C-alpha positions as a Python dict, from the first residue, in 0.01 Angstrom:
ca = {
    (1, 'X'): (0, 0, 0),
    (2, 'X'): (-284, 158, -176),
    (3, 'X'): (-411, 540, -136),
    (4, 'X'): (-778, 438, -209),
    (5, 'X'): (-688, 143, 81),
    (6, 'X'): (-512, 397, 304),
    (7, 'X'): (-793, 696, 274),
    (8, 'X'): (-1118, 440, 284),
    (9, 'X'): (-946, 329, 638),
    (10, 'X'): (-867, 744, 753),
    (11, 'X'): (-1223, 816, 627),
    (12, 'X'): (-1338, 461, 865),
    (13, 'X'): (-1173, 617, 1173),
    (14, 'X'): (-1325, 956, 1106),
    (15, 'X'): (-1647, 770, 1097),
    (16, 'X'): (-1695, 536, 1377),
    (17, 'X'): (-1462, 705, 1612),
    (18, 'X'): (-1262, 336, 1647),
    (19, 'X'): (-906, 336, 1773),
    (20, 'X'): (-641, 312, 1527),
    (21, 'X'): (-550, -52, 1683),
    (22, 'X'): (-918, -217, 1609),
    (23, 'X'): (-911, -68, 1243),
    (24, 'X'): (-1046, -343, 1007),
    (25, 'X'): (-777, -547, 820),
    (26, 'X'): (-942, -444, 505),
    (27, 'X'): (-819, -131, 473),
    (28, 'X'): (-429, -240, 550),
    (29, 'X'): (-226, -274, 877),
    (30, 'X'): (-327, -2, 1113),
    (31, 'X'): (42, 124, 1181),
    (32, 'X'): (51, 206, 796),
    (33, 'X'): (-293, 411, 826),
    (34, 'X'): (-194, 595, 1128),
    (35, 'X'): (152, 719, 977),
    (36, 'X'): (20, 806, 645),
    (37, 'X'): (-254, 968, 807),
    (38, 'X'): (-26, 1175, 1039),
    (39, 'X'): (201, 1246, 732),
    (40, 'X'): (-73, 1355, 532),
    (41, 'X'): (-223, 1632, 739),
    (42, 'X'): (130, 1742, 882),
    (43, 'X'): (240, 1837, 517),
    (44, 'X'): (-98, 1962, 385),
    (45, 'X'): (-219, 1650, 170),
    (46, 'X'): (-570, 1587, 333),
    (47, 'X'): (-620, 1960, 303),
    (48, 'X'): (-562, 1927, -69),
    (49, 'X'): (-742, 1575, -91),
    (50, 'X'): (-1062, 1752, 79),
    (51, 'X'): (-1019, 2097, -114),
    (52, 'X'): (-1037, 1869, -472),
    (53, 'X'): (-1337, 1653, -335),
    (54, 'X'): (-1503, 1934, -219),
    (55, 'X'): (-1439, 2156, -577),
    (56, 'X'): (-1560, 1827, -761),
    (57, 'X'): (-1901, 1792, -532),
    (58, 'X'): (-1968, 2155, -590),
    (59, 'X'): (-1964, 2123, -997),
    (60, 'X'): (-2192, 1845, -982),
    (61, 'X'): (-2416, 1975, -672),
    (62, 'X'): (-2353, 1691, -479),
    (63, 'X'): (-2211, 1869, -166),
    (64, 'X'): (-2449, 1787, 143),
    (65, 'X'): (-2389, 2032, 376),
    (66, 'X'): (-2575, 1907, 678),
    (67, 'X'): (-2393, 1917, 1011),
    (68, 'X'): (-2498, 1627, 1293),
    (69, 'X'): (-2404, 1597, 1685),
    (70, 'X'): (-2368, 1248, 1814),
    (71, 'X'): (-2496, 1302, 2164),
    (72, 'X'): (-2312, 969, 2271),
    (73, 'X'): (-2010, 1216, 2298),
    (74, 'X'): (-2155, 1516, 2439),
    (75, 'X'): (-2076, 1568, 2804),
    (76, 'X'): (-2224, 1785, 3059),
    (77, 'X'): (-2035, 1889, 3412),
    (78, 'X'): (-2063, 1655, 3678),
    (79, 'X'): (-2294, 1958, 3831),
    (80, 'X'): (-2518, 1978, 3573),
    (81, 'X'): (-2675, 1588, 3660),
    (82, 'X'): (-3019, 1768, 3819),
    (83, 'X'): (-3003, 1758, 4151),
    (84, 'X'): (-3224, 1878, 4426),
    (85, 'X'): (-3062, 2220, 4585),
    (86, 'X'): (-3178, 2355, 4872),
    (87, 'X'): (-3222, 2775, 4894),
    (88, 'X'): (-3006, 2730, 5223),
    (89, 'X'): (-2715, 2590, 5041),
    (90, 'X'): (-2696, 2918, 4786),
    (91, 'X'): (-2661, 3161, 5105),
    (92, 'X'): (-2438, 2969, 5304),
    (93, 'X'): (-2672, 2821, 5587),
    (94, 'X'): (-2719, 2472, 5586),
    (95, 'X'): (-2868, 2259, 5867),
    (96, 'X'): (-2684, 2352, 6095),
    (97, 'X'): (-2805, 2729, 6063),
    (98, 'X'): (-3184, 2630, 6083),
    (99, 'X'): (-3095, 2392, 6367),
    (100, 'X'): (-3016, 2726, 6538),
    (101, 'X'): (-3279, 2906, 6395),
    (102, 'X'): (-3513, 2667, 6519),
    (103, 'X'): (-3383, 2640, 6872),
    (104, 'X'): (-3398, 3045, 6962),
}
């Protein structure tokens, strides 16, 4: 299979986020991706690939260095949704404690 075949489909993933099973057939069956892929940065190849692609952008000043957050996959806690709270809640009273209140 070819690199330029094998890294176009690595650099896909990286993109869009896609599972390896949906990969496109255009960049080669998705088993061969995935093992070269895990191959590659277990012996230190995509650190070399990026290291050389980054030296090479540098020299001709082509290196954009902008950074971007997709905030389709930021999260917040379950707590953090906005609800109402109540100053009773915080202290430990509820209803039940102004209930009482209420009745002496």
């Amino acid at each position: 299979m070819d690199d330029r075949r094998v890294i176009n489909g690595m650099l896909f993933k990286a993109r869009t986020g896609i599972a390896w099973r949906d990969l496109p057939e255009r960049h080669g069956p998705w088993k061969t991706v995935h093992n070269r892929f895990w191959r590659w940065s277990h012996n230190g190849t995509l650190t070399t690939l990026a290291a050389g692609v980054r030296v090479i952008a540098e020299a001709i000043d082509e290196l954009d260095r902008e950074v971007s957050v997709d905030s389709s996959i930021v999260r917040a806690h379950q707590h953090a949704a906005g609800a109402r709270h109540t100053s009773a809640s915080h202290t430990g009273g509820g209803r039940d404690a102004r209930r009482a209140h209420r009745a002496s």
